[in-house]
Amino acid sequence: MRLVLLGPPGAGKGTQARLFQDKLGLQQIASGDLLRAAVRDRTPTGIDAKRYMDRGALVPDEVVLKLITERLAQTDAQQGFVLDGFPRTRAQAEALNQMLGSGGAIDRVIALMVPDAEVIKRISGRRTCRNCGAMYHMVFDPPRNLNHCNECNGELYQRDDDAEDTVRMRLQVYAAETRPLLEYYESLGALSRIDGIGRPEEVESRILAAIGPINAGVKTCA
Ligand code: AMP
């Protein structure tokens, strides 16, 4: 199965993608994670991308497309995947169609619907593990050990682009560049709009209901 998760920053795309990876065996492919790894490794791509990421702007399409093309070609992506944070522009969506080509299209595009005020509340409390990328919320999902990851004990930090002003910028960019993709995928008959408010398991159930009974069955067997 090939899924795409759309939605503003803080909509819960990463949380849902990880649930789908654990339960359905779909590989989570997050363009933001690929970019942050490039930044951490100080590759030329990462050094270039950081300038855009820090101010909440989109990294140029050709940079993101190169990373995604390489990632989708890896063996573990052949069993199915869930794309998280990609595509974000019409050009990326069209390039994705071309990339998948005869290998089969996207099965479903899930748009997580969350109002801006909720996004700001969620992201301002968000902390990320510097080591493994796990995410926490200081109020709704705090780590057991203050400032350290439950999984690997790595240090938790607030991403530069999770600062409130930058989040407002990211919301504007989402509205201008990415939200139009909802109509694009709707016109292809591939879109399900899902209420993103609620506990992660509630949102997951809504998504499974939208994907259909066959795939919900896979979940039970996994
Ligand atoms: P995310 O972790 O998905 O919120 O992404 C963090 C930042 O990485 C975004 O604010 C962008 O600067 C950049 N980014 C991630 N995915 C993309 C994409 N598909 N196209 C352009 N920029 C991206």
Coordinates of C-alpha atoms and ligand atoms in Angstrom, one line a residue:
M1 CA 0.0 0.0 0.0
R2 CA 1.2 3.5 -0.8
L3 CA -0.2 6.4 1.3
V4 CA 0.4 10.1 1.3
L5 CA -0.2 12.2 4.5
L6 CA -1.0 15.8 3.9
G7 CA -1.7 18.4 6.6
P8 CA -0.2 21.5 8.2
P9 CA 2.8 21.3 10.5
G10 CA 1.8 19.8 13.8
A11 CA -1.2 18.0 12.3
G12 CA 0.1 14.6 13.5
K13 CA 1.5 13.3 10.2
G14 CA 4.6 12.0 11.8
T15 CA 2.7 10.3 14.6
Q16 CA 0.3 8.6 12.2
A17 CA 3.1 7.6 9.8
R18 CA 4.9 5.9 12.7
L19 CA 1.8 4.1 13.7
F20 CA 1.3 2.8 10.1
Q21 CA 4.9 1.8 10.0
D22 CA 4.6 -0.2 13.2
K23 CA 1.2 -1.8 12.5
L24 CA 1.0 -2.2 8.7
G25 CA 4.7 -2.5 8.0
L26 CA 4.6 0.5 5.7
Q27 CA 7.9 2.4 5.5
Q28 CA 7.6 5.9 6.8
I29 CA 9.3 8.3 4.4
A30 CA 9.5 11.8 5.8
S31 CA 11.0 14.5 3.6
G32 CA 11.7 16.6 6.8
D33 CA 13.6 13.8 8.4
L34 CA 15.7 13.3 5.2
L35 CA 16.5 17.0 5.2
R36 CA 17.3 17.1 8.9
A37 CA 19.7 14.1 8.4
A38 CA 21.4 16.0 5.6
V39 CA 21.7 19.1 7.8
R40 CA 23.1 17.0 10.7
D41 CA 25.7 15.3 8.4
R42 CA 26.6 18.8 7.0
T43 CA 26.3 17.6 3.4
P44 CA 26.2 20.3 0.7
T45 CA 22.4 19.6 0.3
G46 CA 22.0 20.0 4.1
I47 CA 24.0 23.2 4.3
D48 CA 21.9 24.7 1.5
A49 CA 18.5 23.4 2.8
K50 CA 19.1 24.7 6.4
R51 CA 18.8 28.3 5.2
Y52 CA 15.2 27.6 4.0
M53 CA 14.2 25.4 6.9
D54 CA 15.3 27.8 9.6
R55 CA 13.0 30.5 8.4
G56 CA 10.0 28.1 7.7
A57 CA 10.3 28.3 3.9
L58 CA 10.1 25.4 1.5
V59 CA 13.4 23.8 0.3
P60 CA 13.5 24.0 -3.5
D61 CA 11.7 21.3 -5.3
E62 CA 14.7 19.9 -7.1
V63 CA 16.6 19.3 -3.8
V64 CA 13.7 17.5 -2.2
L65 CA 12.9 15.5 -5.3
K66 CA 16.5 14.2 -5.4
L67 CA 16.3 13.0 -1.8
I68 CA 12.9 11.4 -2.3
T69 CA 13.8 9.7 -5.5
E70 CA 16.9 8.1 -3.9
R71 CA 14.8 7.1 -0.9
L72 CA 12.0 5.5 -2.9
A73 CA 14.5 3.4 -4.8
Q74 CA 15.7 1.7 -1.7
T75 CA 14.6 -1.9 -1.1
D76 CA 12.5 -1.3 2.0
A77 CA 10.3 1.1 0.1
Q78 CA 9.2 -1.6 -2.3
Q79 CA 6.8 -3.2 0.2
G80 CA 4.8 -0.1 0.5
F81 CA 5.3 3.3 2.2
V82 CA 3.6 6.2 3.8
L83 CA 4.9 9.6 2.7
D84 CA 5.0 12.2 5.4
G85 CA 5.5 15.9 4.4
F86 CA 5.9 15.1 0.7
P87 CA 4.6 16.3 -1.7
R88 CA 4.2 19.9 -0.6
T89 CA 3.9 21.6 -4.0
R90 CA 2.1 20.9 -7.2
A91 CA 5.4 20.3 -9.0
Q92 CA 6.3 17.7 -6.3
A93 CA 3.0 16.0 -6.7
E94 CA 3.3 15.8 -10.4
A95 CA 6.9 14.5 -10.1
L96 CA 5.7 11.9 -7.7
N97 CA 3.2 10.6 -10.2
Q98 CA 5.9 10.3 -12.8
M99 CA 8.3 8.6 -10.4
L100 CA 5.8 5.9 -9.5
G101 CA 4.7 5.6 -13.1
S102 CA 4.0 2.1 -14.2
G103 CA 4.9 0.7 -10.7
G104 CA 1.5 1.8 -9.5
A105 CA 0.0 4.9 -8.1
I106 CA -0.8 6.2 -4.7
D107 CA -3.6 4.2 -3.0
R108 CA -4.9 7.0 -0.8
V109 CA -4.1 10.6 0.1
I110 CA -5.1 11.4 3.7
A111 CA -5.5 15.1 4.6
L112 CA -5.3 15.6 8.3
M113 CA -7.5 18.6 9.1
V114 CA -6.4 20.7 12.1
P115 CA -7.1 24.4 12.7
D116 CA -4.2 26.9 12.9
A117 CA -4.8 27.7 16.6
E118 CA -4.5 24.0 17.5
V119 CA -1.3 23.7 15.4
I120 CA 0.4 26.6 17.3
K121 CA -0.6 25.1 20.7
R122 CA 0.7 21.7 19.7
I123 CA 4.0 22.8 18.1
S124 CA 5.0 25.3 20.8
G125 CA 5.2 22.4 23.4
R126 CA 6.9 20.0 21.0
R127 CA 10.3 18.6 21.7
T128 CA 12.3 16.3 19.5
C129 CA 15.0 13.8 20.4
R130 CA 18.4 14.9 18.9
N131 CA 19.4 11.3 18.6
C132 CA 16.5 9.3 17.2
G133 CA 14.0 11.9 16.2
A134 CA 11.2 10.8 18.6
M135 CA 8.8 13.6 19.4
Y136 CA 7.1 14.6 22.7
H137 CA 4.8 17.3 23.9
M138 CA 5.7 18.8 27.2
V139 CA 2.0 19.0 28.3
F140 CA 0.2 16.3 26.3
D141 CA 2.9 13.6 26.0
P142 CA 5.8 14.5 28.3
P143 CA 8.9 12.3 28.5
R144 CA 9.4 10.3 31.7
N145 CA 12.8 11.9 32.3
L146 CA 12.7 15.7 31.8
N147 CA 14.5 16.6 28.6
H148 CA 15.5 13.0 27.7
C149 CA 14.1 10.6 25.3
N150 CA 12.1 7.6 26.6
E151 CA 13.5 5.4 23.9
C152 CA 17.2 6.2 23.7
N153 CA 17.8 8.7 26.5
G154 CA 18.9 11.3 23.8
E155 CA 18.7 15.0 24.6
L156 CA 15.3 16.6 23.7
Y157 CA 15.4 20.0 22.0
Q158 CA 13.0 22.5 20.4
R159 CA 13.6 22.6 16.6
D160 CA 14.5 26.1 15.4
D161 CA 11.6 26.0 13.1
D162 CA 9.2 25.1 15.9
A163 CA 9.5 28.6 17.4
E164 CA 6.1 30.4 17.2
D165 CA 7.0 33.0 14.6
T166 CA 8.4 30.4 12.3
V167 CA 5.4 28.2 12.8
R168 CA 3.1 31.1 11.7
M169 CA 5.3 31.4 8.6
R170 CA 5.1 27.6 7.9
L171 CA 1.3 27.8 8.2
Q172 CA 1.3 30.6 5.6
V173 CA 3.5 28.5 3.3
Y174 CA 1.2 25.5 3.8
A175 CA -1.9 27.6 2.9
A176 CA -0.2 29.0 -0.3
E177 CA 1.7 26.0 -1.6
T178 CA 0.4 22.8 -0.1
R179 CA -3.3 23.2 0.7
P180 CA -4.1 23.5 -3.1
L181 CA -2.9 19.8 -3.3
L182 CA -6.1 18.8 -1.5
E183 CA -8.2 19.9 -4.5
Y184 CA -5.6 18.3 -6.9
Y185 CA -5.9 14.9 -5.2
E186 CA -9.7 15.3 -4.8
S187 CA -10.0 15.8 -8.5
L188 CA -8.1 12.5 -9.0
G189 CA -10.6 10.8 -6.6
A190 CA -7.8 9.9 -4.2
L191 CA -8.4 12.2 -1.2
S192 CA -9.9 11.5 2.2
R193 CA -10.2 14.5 4.6
I194 CA -9.8 13.3 8.2
D195 CA -10.5 15.2 11.4
G196 CA -7.0 15.4 13.0
I197 CA -8.3 16.4 16.5
G198 CA -8.2 13.7 19.2
R199 CA -5.9 11.1 20.5
P200 CA -3.6 9.5 18.0
E201 CA -5.5 6.2 18.1
E202 CA -8.8 7.9 17.4
V203 CA -7.3 9.7 14.4
E204 CA -5.7 6.4 13.3
S205 CA -9.1 4.6 13.4
R206 CA -10.6 7.4 11.2
I207 CA -7.8 6.9 8.7
L208 CA -8.2 3.1 8.7
A209 CA -12.0 3.5 8.1
A210 CA -11.2 5.8 5.2
I211 CA -8.7 3.4 3.7
G212 CA -11.2 0.5 3.7
P213 CA -11.9 -2.8 5.3
I214 CA -9.2 -4.9 3.5
N215 CA -6.4 -2.8 4.9
A216 CA -8.0 -2.6 8.3
G217 CA -7.8 -6.4 8.2
V218 CA -4.1 -6.2 7.6
K219 CA -3.8 -4.2 10.8
T220 CA -5.5 -7.0 12.8
C221 CA -3.1 -9.6 11.5
A222 CA 0.1 -7.6 11.9
Ligands
AMP1 P1 8.6 18.9 8.4 O1 9.5 18.1 9.4 O2 7.9 18.0 7.4 O3 7.7 19.8 9.2 O4 9.6 19.7 7.6 C1 10.5 20.7 8.1 C2 11.0 21.7 7.1 O5 11.7 20.9 6.1 C3 9.9 22.4 6.3 O6 9.5 23.6 7.0 C4 10.6 22.7 5.0 O7 11.5 23.8 5.2 C5 11.4 21.5 4.8 N1 10.7 20.5 4.0 C6 10.2 19.3 4.4 N2 9.6 18.6 3.4 C7 9.6 19.4 2.4 C8 9.1 19.3 1.0 N3 8.4 18.3 0.6 N4 9.3 20.4 0.2 C9 10.0 21.5 0.6 N5 10.5 21.6 1.8 C10 10.3 20.6 2.7

